[in-house]
Amino acid sequence: MAAGGPGRTPDRPRAGPARAPPRIRRHARTNGERDDDMLTLGTLLKNKRAGETHLAWHHPNLSGPDTLDLRSADFPHGHAIPAVHTGPRAGGRNLSPALAWTGTPQGAAQLLLVVEDPDAPTSRPFVHCLALISPARRELAAGALNADTAAEGVRVLRSGMGRGYLGPQPPKGHGEHRYAFQLFALRTAVISVPGRPDLEASRPRDVLDAVGGPALARGRLDGVYSR
């Protein structure tokens, strides 16, 4: 019989304090190491590019005469986009550049601006901005395409990430990227996308498909950037 008298259950040994699981020491990666990884990734993907032929410029609905003259006071055609207009991952302020144009034809119901990167390592060009603009406008100040500071007469739509302008921030080591600012004068305004109740939330591809083409006129301005 167990000690302590008849009928008493044997004492069980008391459990000691719970032991903490062994700590796994993880190596904290430095910013420099992460940058090296991104550089390696960009180098490996150097030959992977979406391609010029997939730009909105070549969309069947957006063909038309190249009679719009689109310019920017911030960079000439074919030159580098200033750092202030690049995205946050590139250290920029993500400020949309100033734009101005001439040649809007009479009868234009709306202007469509599409900014794309045909050198993105994806199957299709990355959309950096998609906006519908009043045909009465002839210019946009810097920042007029950002979602929180959109100018009057400008309706910024969904881009490849979020809404409004997203500046260049290509992968490090991937080489020079082109950024095509494409402006189209539309004969009918885009007011909705079939099957999409919210135009602002519609995918860029669906918006382009909803355009009643061809365009009355169009113009293009290219900038470049690399990291």
Tab-separated table of C-alpha atoms in Angstrom:
chain	number	residue	atom	x	y	z
A	1	MET	CA	0.000	0.000	0.000
A	2	ALA	CA	1.278	3.458	-0.809
A	3	ALA	CA	2.516	5.680	1.932
A	4	GLY	CA	0.047	8.122	3.352
A	5	GLY	CA	-2.687	5.792	4.425
A	6	PRO	CA	-5.160	3.440	2.874
A	7	GLY	CA	-7.075	4.555	-0.225
A	8	ARG	CA	-4.640	7.323	-1.094
A	9	THR	CA	-3.329	7.355	-4.644
A	10	PRO	CA	0.399	7.359	-5.017
A	11	ASP	CA	1.984	10.772	-5.315
A	12	ARG	CA	3.058	11.624	-8.854
A	13	PRO	CA	6.356	13.310	-9.393
A	14	ARG	CA	5.899	17.002	-9.987
A	15	ALA	CA	6.715	18.238	-13.451
A	16	GLY	CA	9.487	20.756	-13.616
A	17	PRO	CA	9.220	24.059	-15.453
A	18	ALA	CA	8.529	23.691	-19.180
A	19	ARG	CA	11.636	23.894	-21.231
A	20	ALA	CA	11.701	26.391	-24.019
A	21	PRO	CA	12.393	24.916	-27.448
A	22	PRO	CA	15.925	25.424	-28.623
A	23	ARG	CA	16.352	28.807	-30.258
A	24	ILE	CA	17.131	28.773	-33.917
A	25	ARG	CA	19.604	31.443	-34.719
A	26	ARG	CA	18.772	33.038	-38.001
A	27	HIS	CA	21.195	35.047	-39.986
A	28	ALA	CA	19.868	38.565	-40.406
A	29	ARG	CA	20.379	39.549	-44.015
A	30	THR	CA	21.807	42.982	-44.559
A	31	ASN	CA	20.539	45.480	-47.092
A	32	GLY	CA	23.702	44.905	-49.064
A	33	GLU	CA	23.048	41.170	-49.271
A	34	ARG	CA	19.477	41.747	-50.407
A	35	ASP	CA	20.740	44.173	-53.046
A	36	ASP	CA	23.204	41.529	-54.240
A	37	ASP	CA	20.342	39.028	-54.549
A	38	MET	CA	18.280	41.474	-56.613
A	39	LEU	CA	21.277	42.237	-58.807
A	40	THR	CA	21.793	38.528	-59.424
A	41	LEU	CA	18.097	38.063	-60.241
A	42	GLY	CA	18.107	41.009	-62.629
A	43	THR	CA	21.191	39.667	-64.385
A	44	LEU	CA	19.668	36.204	-64.764
A	45	LEU	CA	16.500	37.707	-66.288
A	46	LYS	CA	18.359	40.120	-68.555
A	47	ASN	CA	17.103	38.488	-71.748
A	48	LYS	CA	13.527	38.119	-70.479
A	49	ARG	CA	11.488	41.097	-71.734
A	50	ALA	CA	7.812	41.613	-72.553
A	51	GLY	CA	8.490	43.202	-75.927
A	52	GLU	CA	7.479	46.241	-77.946
A	53	THR	CA	4.765	44.406	-79.888
A	54	HIS	CA	2.633	43.971	-76.751
A	55	LEU	CA	2.386	47.703	-76.014
A	56	ALA	CA	-0.970	49.498	-76.187
A	57	TRP	CA	0.537	51.263	-79.222
A	58	HIS	CA	0.004	48.055	-81.190
A	59	HIS	CA	-3.481	47.273	-79.825
A	60	PRO	CA	-5.977	46.958	-82.725
A	61	ASN	CA	-8.395	49.383	-81.037
A	62	LEU	CA	-5.713	52.066	-80.733
A	63	SER	CA	-4.310	52.280	-84.239
A	64	GLY	CA	-4.513	55.694	-85.903
A	65	PRO	CA	-2.506	58.600	-87.317
A	66	ASP	CA	0.551	59.658	-85.301
A	67	THR	CA	-0.451	63.327	-85.241
A	68	LEU	CA	-0.373	64.082	-81.502
A	69	ASP	CA	2.883	65.714	-80.409
A	70	LEU	CA	3.514	64.559	-76.822
A	71	ARG	CA	6.396	66.123	-74.887
A	72	SER	CA	7.731	66.566	-71.363
A	73	ALA	CA	9.664	69.465	-69.875
A	74	ASP	CA	11.329	66.927	-67.572
A	75	PHE	CA	13.042	64.779	-70.227
A	76	PRO	CA	13.347	64.708	-74.037
A	77	HIS	CA	12.234	61.720	-76.080
A	78	GLY	CA	14.636	58.806	-75.688
A	79	HIS	CA	16.477	60.290	-72.695
A	80	ALA	CA	16.725	59.271	-69.042
A	81	ILE	CA	13.773	59.910	-66.743
A	82	PRO	CA	14.941	62.013	-63.755
A	83	ALA	CA	15.236	60.207	-60.422
A	84	VAL	CA	12.459	62.265	-58.813
A	85	HIS	CA	9.958	60.538	-61.116
A	86	THR	CA	11.108	56.998	-60.277
A	87	GLY	CA	9.367	54.627	-57.885
A	88	PRO	CA	10.062	54.214	-54.164
A	89	ARG	CA	12.179	51.079	-54.604
A	90	ALA	CA	14.469	53.083	-56.886
A	91	GLY	CA	14.745	55.836	-54.272
A	92	GLY	CA	12.504	58.296	-56.127
A	93	ARG	CA	9.492	60.363	-55.084
A	94	ASN	CA	7.106	58.583	-57.466
A	95	LEU	CA	6.061	61.944	-58.932
A	96	SER	CA	4.492	61.755	-62.383
A	97	PRO	CA	6.359	63.943	-64.903
A	98	ALA	CA	4.931	67.047	-66.528
A	99	LEU	CA	3.378	66.398	-69.945
A	100	ALA	CA	2.105	68.639	-72.740
A	101	TRP	CA	0.692	67.915	-76.165
A	102	THR	CA	-0.650	69.508	-79.321
A	103	GLY	CA	-2.753	68.198	-82.174
A	104	THR	CA	-5.900	67.048	-80.380
A	105	PRO	CA	-8.402	66.656	-83.237
A	106	GLN	CA	-11.872	68.129	-83.241
A	107	GLY	CA	-14.430	65.533	-82.278
A	108	ALA	CA	-12.210	63.792	-79.735
A	109	ALA	CA	-14.458	62.586	-76.924
A	110	GLN	CA	-11.675	61.653	-74.522
A	111	LEU	CA	-7.919	61.202	-74.252
A	112	LEU	CA	-6.394	57.967	-73.012
A	113	LEU	CA	-2.876	57.896	-71.566
A	114	VAL	CA	-1.079	54.586	-71.136
A	115	VAL	CA	2.430	54.357	-69.650
A	116	GLU	CA	4.067	50.959	-70.085
A	117	ASP	CA	7.433	49.257	-69.673
A	118	PRO	CA	8.013	46.876	-72.614
A	119	ASP	CA	11.298	45.712	-71.075
A	120	ALA	CA	9.738	44.292	-67.900
A	121	PRO	CA	10.676	40.600	-67.369
A	122	THR	CA	7.031	39.565	-67.699
A	123	SER	CA	4.786	38.165	-70.427
A	124	ARG	CA	3.223	41.592	-71.043
A	125	PRO	CA	4.477	45.158	-70.553
A	126	PHE	CA	4.042	46.430	-67.014
A	127	VAL	CA	1.453	49.226	-66.844
A	128	HIS	CA	2.803	52.197	-64.879
A	129	CYS	CA	-0.187	54.465	-65.465
A	130	LEU	CA	-3.608	54.398	-67.090
A	131	ALA	CA	-5.674	57.574	-67.164
A	132	LEU	CA	-8.668	59.080	-68.946
A	133	ILE	CA	-8.247	62.790	-69.684
A	134	SER	CA	-10.621	65.532	-70.776
A	135	PRO	CA	-10.014	66.488	-74.429
A	136	ALA	CA	-10.008	70.135	-73.340
A	137	ARG	CA	-6.710	69.655	-71.517
A	138	ARG	CA	-3.435	70.385	-73.266
A	139	GLU	CA	-0.977	69.751	-70.451
A	140	LEU	CA	-0.468	68.108	-67.075
A	141	ALA	CA	1.759	69.440	-64.318
A	142	ALA	CA	4.098	67.151	-62.405
A	143	GLY	CA	2.078	64.984	-60.007
A	144	ALA	CA	-1.164	65.316	-61.986
A	145	LEU	CA	-1.284	61.550	-62.595
A	146	ASN	CA	-0.764	60.506	-58.983
A	147	ALA	CA	-3.896	59.063	-57.389
A	148	ASP	CA	-3.903	61.470	-54.431
A	149	THR	CA	-3.144	64.622	-56.472
A	150	ALA	CA	-4.897	63.931	-59.789
A	151	ALA	CA	-5.613	67.080	-61.777
A	152	GLU	CA	-9.082	68.291	-62.723
A	153	GLY	CA	-10.286	66.491	-65.818
A	154	VAL	CA	-8.042	63.486	-65.132
A	155	ARG	CA	-9.435	60.130	-64.036
A	156	VAL	CA	-6.645	57.818	-62.950
A	157	LEU	CA	-7.411	54.126	-63.244
A	158	ARG	CA	-5.828	50.928	-62.047
A	159	SER	CA	-2.234	50.315	-63.138
A	160	GLY	CA	-0.111	47.199	-62.803
A	161	MET	CA	0.048	47.799	-59.053
A	162	GLY	CA	-2.470	50.006	-57.298
A	163	ARG	CA	-4.058	53.064	-58.883
A	164	GLY	CA	-2.381	56.041	-60.465
A	165	TYR	CA	1.185	56.657	-61.578
A	166	LEU	CA	3.933	54.270	-60.491
A	167	GLY	CA	7.431	55.434	-61.399
A	168	PRO	CA	10.201	53.317	-62.925
A	169	GLN	CA	11.893	50.835	-60.591
A	170	PRO	CA	13.316	48.092	-62.828
A	171	PRO	CA	15.254	45.140	-61.385
A	172	LYS	CA	18.883	45.920	-60.641
A	173	GLY	CA	21.223	44.555	-63.268
A	174	HIS	CA	18.444	44.004	-65.811
A	175	GLY	CA	19.731	46.705	-68.127
A	176	GLU	CA	18.059	49.773	-69.562
A	177	HIS	CA	14.265	49.878	-69.569
A	178	ARG	CA	12.097	51.988	-71.854
A	179	TYR	CA	8.958	53.695	-70.571
A	180	ALA	CA	6.424	54.441	-73.304
A	181	PHE	CA	4.054	57.349	-72.596
A	182	GLN	CA	1.277	56.749	-75.159
A	183	LEU	CA	-1.531	59.251	-75.682
A	184	PHE	CA	-4.623	58.431	-77.745
A	185	ALA	CA	-7.486	60.692	-78.856
A	186	LEU	CA	-10.637	58.563	-78.681
A	187	ARG	CA	-13.736	59.001	-80.830
A	188	THR	CA	-15.992	57.667	-78.042
A	189	ALA	CA	-15.450	58.011	-74.305
A	190	VAL	CA	-14.748	54.979	-72.150
A	191	ILE	CA	-17.349	55.085	-69.385
A	192	SER	CA	-17.545	51.430	-68.389
A	193	VAL	CA	-16.024	48.008	-68.955
A	194	PRO	CA	-18.317	45.036	-69.677
A	195	GLY	CA	-18.637	42.823	-66.623
A	196	ARG	CA	-16.826	45.319	-64.392
A	197	PRO	CA	-19.069	47.566	-62.265
A	198	ASP	CA	-16.188	49.799	-61.140
A	199	LEU	CA	-14.133	51.376	-63.939
A	200	GLU	CA	-11.353	52.394	-61.525
A	201	ALA	CA	-10.908	48.759	-60.478
A	202	SER	CA	-10.933	47.327	-64.002
A	203	ARG	CA	-7.796	45.659	-65.302
A	204	PRO	CA	-5.822	47.769	-67.785
A	205	ARG	CA	-6.234	45.101	-70.464
A	206	ASP	CA	-10.030	45.195	-70.079
A	207	VAL	CA	-10.068	48.992	-70.365
A	208	LEU	CA	-8.089	48.866	-73.618
A	209	ASP	CA	-10.431	46.202	-74.980
A	210	ALA	CA	-13.396	48.478	-74.201
A	211	VAL	CA	-12.064	51.303	-76.392
A	212	GLY	CA	-14.134	51.921	-79.512
A	213	GLY	CA	-11.319	52.269	-82.033
A	214	PRO	CA	-9.502	53.207	-84.064
A	215	ALA	CA	-8.068	56.331	-82.437
A	216	LEU	CA	-8.547	59.727	-84.081
A	217	ALA	CA	-4.907	60.561	-83.342
A	218	ARG	CA	-2.069	59.383	-81.155
A	219	GLY	CA	1.372	60.388	-79.938
A	220	ARG	CA	4.214	58.817	-78.006
A	221	LEU	CA	7.068	59.878	-75.740
A	222	ASP	CA	9.692	57.385	-74.550
A	223	GLY	CA	11.962	57.748	-71.542
A	224	VAL	CA	14.588	55.330	-70.264
A	225	TYR	CA	15.864	54.285	-66.849
A	226	SER	CA	18.156	51.601	-65.426
A	227	ARG	CA	19.563	50.533	-62.060
